Amino acid sequence: MQAEINKALEVLKNGGLILYPTDTVWGIGCDATNPEAVKKVYELKKREDSKALICLVADDRMLKKYVKQVPLVALNIIEVTDKPTTIIYDDARNLADNLIADDQTIAIRIPDDEFCYQLTRRLNGAIVSTSANISGEPTPKSYKEISQEVLKGVDYVVNLHHEKKCDKPSSIIKLSNNGVVKVIRP
């Protein structure tokens, strides 16, 4: 696994795109602080940049680097949830501008996955994680279902867990600083 982390890190640090397994689905990723890399993700997915992307961080300490005020309820949800949960936070910061939604929110997940944890720790920062498909097409449930267009559009494919099957993407919850909680995707 260390060799794969090293190769993926090199690509991320050079503004490239990786295709990698997460705790949910195979993801297209890049350094979440690099606007040019984020632009490449939107172009590969053929997706408008007004549709925000999800980021992965290693832990709640890293989360606080990118969210001005992390609501206490968010930390409670992260602690008790038994399924992958992405939370949309208000007042995003320290990320590529084209990654932050127009309303200044950002979707972030702390994955329960050793590869993703090690990669974000070693990068010391957030990584974009969007499903490995062209916008509007079905989310691939396994590596074998990823289109040639996506495979050719990334700079590096992580050589781990190619046999892994994914049930579904993460749940998404929006937590506003005013205390409003909204389930976006159960």
Backbone as ProteinMPNN parsed JSONL, in Angstrom:
{"seq_chain_A": "MQAEINKALEVLKNGGLILYPTDTVWGIGCDATNPEAVKKVYELKKREDSKALICLVADDRMLKKYVKQVPLVALNIIEVTDKPTTIIYDDARNLADNLIADDQTIAIRIPDDEFCYQLTRRLNGAIVSTSANISGEPTPKSYKEISQEVLKGVDYVVNLHHEKKCDKPSSIIKLSNNGVVKVIRP", "coords_chain_A": {"N_chain_A": [[0.82, -1.202, 0.0], [2.001, 1.254, 0.684], [3.646, 1.946, -1.496], [1.739, 2.536, -3.439], [0.48, 4.712, -2.248], [2.617, 6.53, -2.272], [2.994, 6.881, -5.069], [0.481, 7.944, -5.812], [0.492, 10.287, -4.265], [2.588, 11.73, -5.457], [1.464, 12.328, -7.958], [-0.789, 13.846, -7.151], [0.463, 16.04, -5.887], [1.624, 17.205, -8.078], [-0.458, 18.315, -9.417], [-2.108, 16.55, -10.738], [-4.638, 14.055, -11.674], [-6.115, 11.383, -9.872], [-7.357, 8.018, -9.869], [-9.116, 6.26, -7.563], [-9.783, 3.855, -4.918], [-12.337, 4.281, -2.505], [-13.994, 4.513, 0.706], [-16.518, 4.177, -0.146], [-17.385, 4.412, -3.171], [-15.453, 3.969, -6.254], [-13.29, 6.661, -6.819], [-12.652, 9.808, -8.477], [-9.945, 11.829, -8.006], [-8.197, 14.726, -6.681], [-5.838, 17.199, -5.538], [-7.429, 19.153, -3.262], [-6.942, 21.818, -2.896], [-5.967, 22.884, -5.158], [-6.803, 24.804, -7.777], [-6.557, 24.444, -10.584], [-6.285, 21.678, -10.867], [-8.754, 20.885, -9.823], [-10.396, 21.967, -11.765], [-9.746, 20.29, -13.903], [-10.971, 17.932, -13.031], [-13.717, 18.607, -13.174], [-13.847, 18.972, -15.947], [-13.197, 16.386, -16.92], [-15.349, 14.911, -15.912], [-17.318, 16.149, -17.285], [-18.929, 18.086, -16.167], [-20.774, 20.784, -14.796], [-19.176, 23.468, -13.131], [-20.665, 24.571, -11.169], [-21.843, 22.646, -9.734], [-21.065, 21.313, -6.815], [-18.257, 19.427, -5.505], [-17.32, 16.538, -3.532], [-15.09, 16.363, -0.727], [-12.405, 14.584, 0.847], [-11.117, 14.161, 4.101], [-8.652, 13.464, 6.639], [-9.265, 13.414, 9.407], [-11.022, 14.925, 12.27], [-9.47, 17.083, 13.05], [-8.174, 17.88, 10.705], [-10.431, 18.515, 9.266], [-11.271, 20.884, 10.487], [-9.517, 22.679, 9.413], [-10.581, 23.373, 7.019], [-13.168, 24.246, 7.371], [-14.815, 26.921, 8.733], [-16.344, 26.977, 11.14], [-17.028, 24.175, 12.808], [-19.928, 22.522, 13.444], [-20.961, 21.222, 16.606], [-22.72, 19.074, 16.528], [-21.992, 17.861, 14.164], [-19.566, 16.577, 14.741], [-20.54, 14.729, 16.538], [-22.218, 13.192, 14.877], [-20.312, 12.134, 13.094], [-18.906, 10.564, 14.886], [-20.774, 8.611, 15.762], [-22.047, 7.46, 13.538], [-22.597, 4.601, 11.483], [-22.303, 4.212, 8.858], [-20.883, 5.382, 5.756], [-20.784, 8.865, 5.749], [-21.309, 11.963, 4.363], [-20.887, 15.336, 5.075], [-22.296, 18.503, 4.596], [-20.95, 21.587, 5.025], [-21.193, 24.966, 6.274], [-19.446, 28.016, 5.421], [-16.873, 27.414, 4.081], [-13.301, 27.136, 3.718], [-9.847, 27.782, 2.757], [-9.642, 26.143, 0.514], [-9.667, 25.239, -2.996], [-11.141, 27.815, -4.917], [-12.976, 27.128, -6.936], [-14.031, 24.825, -6.027], [-15.612, 25.266, -3.892], [-18.993, 25.75, -3.125], [-21.451, 28.084, -4.484], [-22.847, 29.168, -2.336], [-20.988, 29.199, -0.393], [-20.53, 26.76, 0.849], [-19.234, 23.466, 1.639], [-18.804, 20.037, 0.888], [-17.796, 17.442, 2.92], [-16.136, 14.436, 3.86], [-15.039, 12.138, 6.319], [-13.341, 9.459, 5.651], [-13.746, 5.929, 6.29], [-11.365, 4.298, 5.727], [-8.323, 2.855, 5.145], [-6.37, 3.398, 3.125], [-7.286, 5.892, 2.054], [-7.169, 7.433, 4.377], [-4.381, 7.381, 4.985], [-3.412, 8.59, 2.654], [-4.541, 11.213, 2.683], [-3.406, 12.107, 5.084], [-0.654, 12.009, 4.507], [-0.534, 13.798, 2.366], [-1.266, 15.908, 3.779], [-3.652, 17.258, 3.62], [-6.89, 18.015, 2.125], [-8.597, 15.909, -0.227], [-10.151, 15.773, -3.356], [-13.089, 13.908, -3.977], [-14.95, 12.387, -6.132], [-17.466, 10.527, -7.785], [-16.424, 7.958, -10.073], [-17.275, 8.501, -12.833], [-18.745, 9.779, -15.895], [-20.603, 12.76, -15.761], [-24.037, 12.305, -15.195], [-24.087, 9.69, -16.084], [-24.413, 6.257, -14.877], [-23.205, 5.532, -11.567], [-20.262, 3.727, -11.237], [-20.2, 0.447, -9.887], [-18.088, -1.126, -9.432], [-14.573, -1.535, -10.12], [-14.305, -2.633, -12.685], [-16.471, -1.58, -14.059], [-15.885, 1.019, -14.66], [-15.614, 3.572, -17.04], [-13.731, 3.651, -20.143], [-13.11, 6.205, -20.939], [-12.932, 7.647, -18.527], [-10.881, 6.182, -17.266], [-8.753, 6.719, -19.013], [-8.619, 9.427, -18.7], [-7.493, 10.143, -16.306], [-4.446, 10.691, -14.417], [-3.228, 8.762, -12.919], [-3.946, 5.465, -11.887], [-4.854, 3.964, -8.999], [-3.501, 1.017, -7.798], [-5.038, -0.883, -6.179], [-7.491, -2.887, -4.525], [-9.067, -3.588, -6.802], [-10.95, -5.511, -7.114], [-13.011, -4.884, -5.467], [-16.418, -4.384, -4.603], [-18.987, -1.951, -4.647], [-21.639, -0.873, -2.693], [-23.24, 1.526, -2.47], [-23.134, 5.151, -2.814], [-22.063, 7.607, -0.315], [-24.145, 8.723, 2.459], [-25.629, 11.966, 2.524], [-25.622, 14.85, 4.414], [-26.763, 18.067, 5.248], [-25.511, 20.484, 7.338], [-26.306, 23.357, 8.769], [-24.949, 26.417, 10.079], [-26.828, 27.683, 11.605], [-28.155, 25.725, 12.907], [-29.947, 24.169, 11.472], [-30.721, 21.05, 10.109], [-30.469, 19.049, 7.288], [-31.354, 16.303, 5.361], [-29.825, 15.254, 2.505], [-29.146, 13.112, 0.847], [-30.175, 10.023, 1.723]], "CA_chain_A": [[0.0, 0.0, 0.0], [2.848, 2.448, 0.745], [4.092, 2.298, -2.853], [0.594, 3.167, -4.111], [0.313, 6.037, -1.637], [3.699, 7.382, -2.788], [2.714, 7.219, -6.482], [-0.683, 8.827, -5.832], [0.937, 11.576, -3.714], [3.377, 12.431, -6.465], [0.519, 12.85, -8.95], [-1.576, 14.9, -6.516], [1.321, 17.221, -5.659], [1.926, 17.8, -9.381], [-1.685, 18.831, -10.017], [-2.753, 15.532, -11.562], [-5.84, 13.364, -11.209], [-5.976, 9.959, -9.574], [-8.553, 7.194, -9.758], [-8.761, 5.521, -6.361], [-10.876, 3.278, -4.153], [-12.645, 4.959, -1.242], [-14.851, 3.707, 1.567], [-17.813, 4.018, -0.814], [-17.215, 4.036, -4.58], [-14.206, 4.427, -6.856], [-13.359, 8.106, -6.956], [-11.69, 10.639, -9.191], [-9.479, 12.736, -6.982], [-7.091, 15.657, -6.886], [-5.566, 18.075, -4.402], [-8.593, 20.03, -3.14], [-6.525, 23.22, -2.815], [-5.397, 23.248, -6.457], [-7.923, 25.116, -8.671], [-6.35, 23.858, -11.924], [-6.591, 20.25, -10.761], [-10.21, 20.786, -9.658], [-10.958, 22.245, -13.095], [-9.574, 19.06, -14.692], [-11.992, 16.976, -12.586], [-14.977, 19.036, -13.792], [-13.754, 18.711, -17.39], [-13.254, 14.942, -17.147], [-16.714, 14.456, -15.627], [-18.233, 16.935, -18.127], [-19.857, 18.582, -15.156], [-20.694, 22.224, -14.536], [-18.483, 23.7, -11.867], [-21.604, 25.053, -10.15], [-22.199, 21.477, -8.93], [-19.913, 21.112, -5.935], [-17.69, 18.087, -5.348], [-17.028, 16.114, -2.16], [-13.686, 16.233, -0.332], [-12.086, 13.673, 1.941], [-10.068, 14.581, 5.032], [-8.231, 12.345, 7.484], [-9.837, 13.418, 10.753], [-11.687, 16.183, 12.599], [-8.466, 18.162, 13.096], [-8.012, 18.341, 9.33], [-11.723, 19.105, 8.894], [-11.309, 22.261, 11.002], [-8.668, 23.488, 8.538], [-11.355, 23.747, 5.829], [-14.487, 24.73, 7.763], [-14.604, 27.961, 9.74], [-16.945, 26.567, 12.412], [-17.599, 22.835, 12.71], [-20.953, 22.364, 14.478], [-20.752, 20.101, 17.52], [-23.527, 17.943, 16.058], [-21.237, 17.185, 13.097], [-18.621, 15.673, 15.388], [-21.345, 13.641, 17.099], [-22.64, 12.341, 13.747], [-19.112, 11.423, 12.629], [-18.546, 9.594, 15.917], [-21.738, 7.52, 15.963], [-22.585, 6.854, 12.319], [-21.974, 3.333, 11.101], [-22.188, 4.151, 7.408], [-20.2, 6.577, 5.243], [-21.636, 10.048, 5.763], [-20.717, 13.219, 3.932], [-21.594, 16.463, 5.679], [-22.111, 19.796, 3.925], [-20.699, 22.609, 6.042], [-21.146, 26.381, 5.91], [-18.193, 28.765, 5.593], [-15.672, 26.692, 3.649], [-12.114, 27.988, 3.602], [-8.565, 27.138, 2.456], [-9.804, 25.184, -0.583], [-9.757, 25.885, -4.31], [-12.398, 28.563, -5.036], [-13.919, 26.439, -7.819], [-14.519, 23.642, -5.319], [-16.574, 25.756, -2.906], [-20.279, 26.091, -3.747], [-21.779, 29.512, -4.505], [-23.309, 29.6, -1.016], [-19.81, 29.07, 0.487], [-20.539, 25.478, 1.551], [-18.375, 22.401, 1.122], [-19.169, 18.686, 1.334], [-16.579, 16.761, 3.374], [-16.309, 13.161, 4.561], [-13.877, 11.481, 6.919], [-13.6, 8.072, 5.238], [-13.281, 4.802, 7.091], [-10.595, 3.557, 4.733], [-6.913, 3.058, 5.483], [-5.667, 4.047, 2.017], [-7.685, 7.304, 2.01], [-6.64, 8.068, 5.581], [-2.939, 7.568, 4.811], [-3.171, 9.527, 1.555], [-4.826, 12.574, 3.14], [-2.405, 12.457, 6.095], [0.64, 12.272, 3.867], [-0.686, 15.039, 1.596], [-1.575, 16.922, 4.784], [-4.728, 18.082, 3.101], [-8.103, 17.43, 1.554], [-8.561, 15.354, -1.58], [-11.454, 15.68, -4.005], [-13.58, 12.549, -4.167], [-16.2, 12.365, -6.879], [-17.627, 9.209, -8.392], [-15.606, 7.744, -11.275], [-18.133, 8.41, -14.011], [-19.085, 11.024, -16.563], [-21.826, 13.28, -15.171], [-25.264, 11.806, -15.809], [-24.0, 8.245, -16.275], [-24.501, 5.563, -13.592], [-21.994, 5.386, -10.756], [-19.77, 2.345, -11.322], [-20.222, -0.294, -8.623], [-16.812, -1.829, -9.314], [-13.524, -1.032, -11.011], [-14.575, -3.124, -14.04], [-17.531, -0.785, -14.674], [-15.402, 2.379, -14.943], [-15.481, 3.752, -18.49], [-12.408, 3.904, -20.708], [-12.917, 7.659, -20.967], [-12.461, 8.047, -17.194], [-9.574, 5.546, -17.056], [-7.75, 7.438, -19.818], [-8.617, 10.841, -18.341], [-6.754, 10.393, -15.065], [-2.995, 10.549, -14.548], [-2.772, 7.552, -12.239], [-4.957, 4.572, -11.331], [-4.324, 3.272, -7.826], [-3.538, -0.423, -8.02], [-5.525, -1.544, -4.961], [-8.926, -3.168, -4.396], [-9.776, -3.608, -8.085], [-12.03, -6.498, -7.021], [-14.002, -4.367, -4.52], [-17.753, -3.99, -5.078], [-19.514, -0.868, -3.826], [-23.094, -0.892, -2.627], [-23.793, 2.827, -2.839], [-22.371, 6.295, -2.319], [-22.316, 8.002, 1.066], [-25.279, 9.58, 2.804], [-25.22, 13.374, 2.561], [-26.4, 15.658, 5.349], [-26.349, 19.473, 5.306], [-25.59, 21.066, 8.681], [-26.102, 24.802, 8.72], [-24.487, 26.992, 11.353], [-27.991, 28.107, 12.389], [-28.727, 24.55, 13.562], [-30.826, 23.41, 10.575], [-30.16, 19.808, 9.581], [-31.266, 18.609, 6.14], [-30.832, 15.098, 4.713], [-29.81, 15.436, 1.05], [-29.183, 11.75, 0.298], [-30.176, 9.131, 2.898]], "C_chain_A": [[0.863, 1.265, 0.0], [3.32, 2.896, -0.636], [2.971, 3.004, -3.607], [0.338, 4.563, -3.553], [1.369, 6.991, -2.182], [3.437, 7.814, -4.225], [1.555, 8.201, -6.575], [-0.315, 10.223, -5.318], [1.705, 12.395, -4.737], [2.47, 13.072, -7.51], [-0.278, 14.01, -8.365], [-0.759, 16.18, -6.352], [1.683, 17.931, -6.958], [0.678, 18.256, -10.125], [-2.428, 17.832, -10.887], [-3.985, 14.938, -10.905], [-5.518, 11.903, -10.941], [-7.357, 9.309, -9.609], [-8.261, 6.251, -8.604], [-9.984, 4.956, -5.652], [-11.075, 4.058, -2.858], [-13.468, 4.003, -0.374], [-16.243, 3.51, 0.966], [-17.585, 3.498, -2.232], [-15.812, 4.409, -5.055], [-14.34, 5.916, -7.124], [-12.305, 8.675, -7.877], [-11.252, 11.674, -8.17], [-8.357, 13.643, -7.439], [-6.883, 16.41, -5.579], [-6.685, 19.118, -4.349], [-8.226, 21.509, -3.008], [-6.0, 23.737, -4.148], [-6.522, 23.518, -7.461], [-7.771, 24.529, -10.08], [-6.675, 22.369, -11.923], [-8.102, 20.044, -10.624], [-10.896, 21.018, -11.001], [-10.856, 21.006, -13.99], [-10.625, 18.01, -14.319], [-13.334, 17.326, -13.23], [-14.972, 18.718, -15.29], [-13.871, 17.223, -17.692], [-14.678, 14.422, -16.94], [-17.752, 15.118, -16.534], [-19.356, 17.5, -17.259], [-19.673, 20.074, -14.967], [-19.993, 22.446, -13.197], [-19.382, 24.344, -10.808], [-22.086, 23.891, -9.281], [-20.975, 21.102, -8.104], [-19.5, 19.638, -5.853], [-17.444, 17.812, -3.867], [-15.512, 16.081, -1.953], [-13.569, 15.197, 0.78], [-10.991, 14.306, 2.787], [-9.798, 13.422, 5.982], [-8.989, 12.263, 8.804], [-10.447, 14.778, 11.061], [-10.708, 17.354, 12.727], [-8.277, 18.754, 11.699], [-9.3, 19.007, 8.83], [-11.764, 20.584, 9.287], [-10.435, 23.218, 10.187], [-9.488, 24.07, 7.374], [-12.748, 24.276, 6.123], [-14.293, 25.7, 8.91], [-15.127, 27.541, 11.111], [-17.606, 25.201, 12.215], [-18.642, 22.685, 13.813], [-20.695, 21.117, 15.325], [-21.524, 18.868, 17.062], [-22.806, 17.174, 14.946], [-20.268, 16.173, 13.701], [-19.345, 14.483, 16.008], [-21.776, 12.669, 16.002], [-21.462, 11.498, 13.272], [-18.763, 10.291, 13.602], [-19.48, 8.388, 15.938], [-22.218, 6.824, 14.688], [-21.841, 5.573, 11.967], [-21.925, 3.162, 9.59], [-21.519, 5.433, 6.911], [-21.166, 7.763, 5.125], [-20.829, 11.284, 5.394], [-21.557, 14.339, 4.53], [-21.256, 17.728, 4.9], [-22.053, 20.858, 5.022], [-20.773, 24.008, 5.448], [-19.709, 26.891, 6.05], [-16.934, 27.954, 5.3], [-14.512, 27.666, 3.52], [-10.905, 27.121, 3.231], [-8.658, 26.036, 1.403], [-9.823, 25.954, -1.893], [-11.123, 26.57, -4.43], [-13.433, 27.83, -5.884], [-14.433, 25.131, -7.233], [-15.628, 24.015, -4.338], [-17.845, 26.19, -3.637], [-20.532, 27.601, -3.651], [-22.222, 30.033, -3.147], [-22.229, 29.413, 0.064], [-19.825, 27.798, 1.329], [-19.569, 24.506, 0.887], [-18.827, 21.069, 1.722], [-17.886, 17.933, 1.676], [-16.947, 15.473, 4.096], [-14.97, 12.727, 5.143], [-14.072, 9.997, 6.624], [-13.053, 7.046, 6.228], [-12.545, 3.86, 6.14], [-9.122, 3.868, 4.956], [-6.139, 3.769, 4.374], [-5.994, 5.545, 1.992], [-7.138, 8.071, 3.215], [-5.147, 8.384, 5.399], [-2.638, 8.616, 3.731], [-3.428, 10.969, 1.992], [-3.827, 13.023, 4.205], [-1.086, 12.842, 5.439], [0.599, 13.538, 2.998], [-0.827, 16.222, 2.556], [-2.654, 17.867, 4.283], [-5.849, 17.282, 2.485], [-7.879, 16.961, 0.12], [-9.983, 15.329, -2.113], [-11.811, 14.208, -4.153], [-14.941, 12.623, -4.843], [-16.28, 11.045, -7.623], [-16.954, 9.137, -9.762], [-16.481, 7.491, -12.505], [-18.277, 9.784, -14.65], [-20.438, 11.457, -15.987], [-23.054, 12.787, -15.937], [-25.261, 10.313, -16.069], [-24.062, 7.56, -14.907], [-23.15, 5.503, -12.877], [-21.516, 3.942, -10.853], [-19.738, 1.676, -9.949], [-18.936, -1.084, -8.406], [-15.829, -1.204, -10.3], [-13.813, -1.412, -12.466], [-15.608, -2.281, -14.787], [-17.092, 0.64, -15.016], [-15.112, 2.5, -16.437], [-14.034, 4.006, -18.901], [-12.104, 5.397, -20.716], [-12.377, 8.16, -19.623], [-11.074, 7.465, -16.946], [-8.462, 6.285, -17.801], [-7.604, 8.898, -19.403], [-7.876, 11.173, -17.062], [-5.262, 10.155, -15.307], [-2.458, 9.291, -13.88], [-3.968, 6.779, -11.691], [-4.312, 3.802, -10.185], [-4.551, 1.773, -7.996], [-3.855, -1.169, -6.718], [-7.016, -1.807, -5.107], [-9.695, -3.15, -5.714], [-10.953, -4.583, -8.06], [-13.193, -6.0, -6.147], [-15.31, -3.995, -5.215], [-18.287, -2.931, -4.116], [-21.031, -0.885, -3.866], [-23.694, 0.431, -3.09], [-22.913, 3.943, -2.287], [-22.762, 6.654, -0.885], [-23.658, 8.707, 1.222], [-24.748, 11.011, 2.798], [-26.189, 14.138, 3.442], [-25.865, 17.083, 5.288], [-26.582, 19.991, 6.714], [-25.298, 22.562, 8.583], [-25.682, 25.322, 10.087], [-25.654, 27.451, 12.226], [-28.728, 26.935, 13.036], [-29.664, 23.721, 12.69], [-30.081, 22.204, 10.022], [-31.062, 19.333, 8.441], [-30.599, 17.379, 5.533], [-30.963, 15.283, 3.207], [-29.924, 14.079, 0.363], [-29.099, 10.791, 1.478], [-29.15, 8.008, 2.785]], "O_chain_A": [[0.489, 2.255, -0.628], [3.384, 4.094, -0.912], [3.223, 3.965, -4.335], [0.018, 5.487, -4.3], [1.058, 8.134, -2.518], [3.634, 8.98, -4.567], [1.624, 9.177, -7.322], [-0.762, 11.227, -5.874], [1.499, 13.602, -4.867], [2.679, 14.22, -7.901], [-0.427, 15.046, -9.013], [-1.242, 17.273, -6.648], [2.011, 19.117, -6.949], [0.736, 18.551, -11.318], [-3.282, 18.217, -11.686], [-4.334, 15.255, -9.768], [-4.757, 11.27, -11.673], [-8.379, 9.965, -9.406], [-7.274, 5.517, -8.642], [-11.083, 5.499, -5.762], [-10.111, 4.447, -2.199], [-13.61, 2.823, -0.698], [-17.053, 2.759, 1.509], [-17.592, 2.289, -2.464], [-15.07, 5.084, -4.342], [-15.377, 6.379, -7.598], [-11.221, 8.115, -8.042], [-12.086, 12.323, -7.539], [-7.669, 13.382, -8.425], [-7.661, 16.268, -4.635], [-6.862, 19.884, -5.297], [-9.112, 22.364, -3.01], [-5.627, 24.905, -4.255], [-7.14, 22.574, -7.952], [-8.768, 24.156, -10.699], [-7.272, 21.86, -12.871], [-8.664, 19.136, -11.236], [-11.868, 20.339, -11.33], [-11.78, 20.711, -14.748], [-11.113, 17.283, -15.185], [-14.012, 16.451, -13.77], [-15.973, 18.251, -15.835], [-14.574, 16.837, -18.626], [-15.155, 13.588, -17.71], [-18.914, 14.713, -16.558], [-20.541, 17.403, -17.577], [-18.548, 20.573, -14.976], [-20.201, 21.691, -12.247], [-18.937, 24.629, -9.696], [-22.669, 24.11, -8.219], [-19.973, 20.629, -8.641], [-20.299, 18.736, -6.103], [-17.369, 18.734, -3.055], [-14.752, 15.807, -2.881], [-14.505, 14.97, 1.546], [-10.056, 14.909, 2.262], [-10.616, 12.511, 6.114], [-9.32, 11.172, 9.267], [-10.404, 15.684, 10.228], [-11.099, 18.504, 12.527], [-8.226, 19.972, 11.532], [-9.245, 19.96, 8.054], [-12.23, 21.427, 8.521], [-10.604, 24.434, 10.269], [-9.143, 25.113, 6.817], [-13.443, 24.714, 5.206], [-13.69, 25.364, 9.929], [-14.448, 27.72, 12.122], [-18.625, 25.092, 11.534], [-18.295, 22.715, 14.994], [-20.263, 20.085, 14.811], [-21.038, 17.745, 17.193], [-22.994, 15.965, 14.808], [-20.166, 15.043, 13.224], [-18.83, 13.365, 16.007], [-21.703, 11.454, 16.186], [-21.596, 10.291, 13.071], [-18.374, 9.2, 13.186], [-19.022, 7.259, 16.113], [-22.743, 5.713, 14.755], [-20.625, 5.474, 12.129], [-21.553, 2.1, 9.092], [-21.586, 6.463, 7.583], [-22.217, 7.67, 4.49], [-19.817, 11.606, 6.018], [-22.787, 14.293, 4.494], [-20.096, 17.993, 4.586], [-22.973, 21.005, 5.827], [-20.458, 24.215, 4.276], [-18.875, 26.273, 6.712], [-16.05, 27.821, 6.147], [-14.7, 28.853, 3.253], [-10.932, 25.898, 3.371], [-7.852, 25.106, 1.399], [-9.977, 27.176, -1.902], [-12.145, 25.978, -4.086], [-14.628, 27.894, -5.597], [-15.19, 24.412, -7.885], [-16.473, 23.189, -3.995], [-17.785, 26.903, -4.639], [-19.913, 28.299, -2.847], [-22.004, 31.202, -2.829], [-22.512, 29.46, 1.261], [-19.212, 27.75, 2.396], [-19.147, 24.692, -0.254], [-19.181, 20.986, 2.898], [-16.996, 17.798, 0.836], [-17.926, 15.414, 4.839], [-13.915, 12.924, 4.54], [-14.885, 9.342, 7.277], [-12.046, 7.269, 6.9], [-13.032, 2.782, 5.797], [-8.727, 5.034, 4.953], [-5.334, 4.655, 4.659], [-5.089, 6.375, 1.916], [-6.699, 9.214, 3.087], [-4.711, 9.512, 5.63], [-1.724, 9.426, 3.88], [-2.622, 11.854, 1.705], [-3.438, 14.191, 4.232], [-0.483, 13.862, 5.772], [1.591, 14.263, 2.91], [-0.549, 17.369, 2.205], [-2.596, 19.081, 4.48], [-5.778, 16.062, 2.341], [-7.09, 17.533, -0.631], [-10.909, 14.917, -1.415], [-10.95, 13.37, -4.419], [-15.955, 12.889, -4.198], [-15.257, 10.507, -8.046], [-16.918, 10.117, -10.507], [-16.432, 6.428, -13.124], [-17.977, 10.809, -14.038], [-21.313, 10.623, -15.753], [-23.1, 12.845, -17.165], [-26.323, 9.72, -16.256], [-23.798, 8.196, -13.887], [-22.097, 5.432, -13.51], [-22.286, 3.022, -10.58], [-19.299, 2.277, -8.968], [-18.717, -1.643, -7.331], [-16.212, -0.447, -11.192], [-13.594, -0.61, -13.373], [-15.62, -2.269, -16.018], [-17.867, 1.392, -15.608], [-14.451, 1.643, -17.023], [-13.226, 4.506, -18.119], [-10.957, 5.799, -20.519], [-11.475, 8.997, -19.585], [-10.184, 8.169, -16.469], [-7.362, 6.455, -17.277], [-6.598, 9.538, -19.709], [-7.652, 12.344, -16.757], [-4.873, 9.503, -16.276], [-1.378, 8.808, -14.219], [-4.884, 7.359, -11.107], [-3.338, 3.076, -10.385], [-5.657, 1.328, -8.301], [-3.058, -1.969, -6.228], [-7.724, -1.03, -5.746], [-10.855, -2.74, -5.743], [-11.854, -4.488, -8.893], [-14.245, -6.637, -6.101], [-15.308, -3.374, -6.278], [-18.059, -3.012, -2.909], [-21.635, -0.909, -4.938], [-24.543, 0.463, -3.981], [-22.068, 3.723, -1.419], [-23.685, 6.068, -0.319], [-24.23, 9.216, 0.258], [-23.563, 11.241, 3.037], [-27.404, 14.087, 3.253], [-24.652, 17.29, 5.278], [-27.7, 19.947, 7.227], [-24.161, 22.966, 8.341], [-26.017, 24.74, 11.119], [-25.504, 27.596, 13.439], [-29.788, 27.114, 13.636], [-30.131, 22.67, 13.126], [-28.958, 22.321, 9.53], [-32.277, 19.227, 8.61], [-29.408, 17.41, 5.222], [-32.067, 15.449, 2.689], [-30.696, 13.912, -0.58], [-28.078, 10.74, 2.164], [-29.034, 7.184, 3.693]]}, "name": "protein", "num_of_chains": 1, "seq": "MQAEINKALEVLKNGGLILYPTDTVWGIGCDATNPEAVKKVYELKKREDSKALICLVADDRMLKKYVKQVPLVALNIIEVTDKPTTIIYDDARNLADNLIADDQTIAIRIPDDEFCYQLTRRLNGAIVSTSANISGEPTPKSYKEISQEVLKGVDYVVNLHHEKKCDKPSSIIKLSNNGVVKVIRP"}
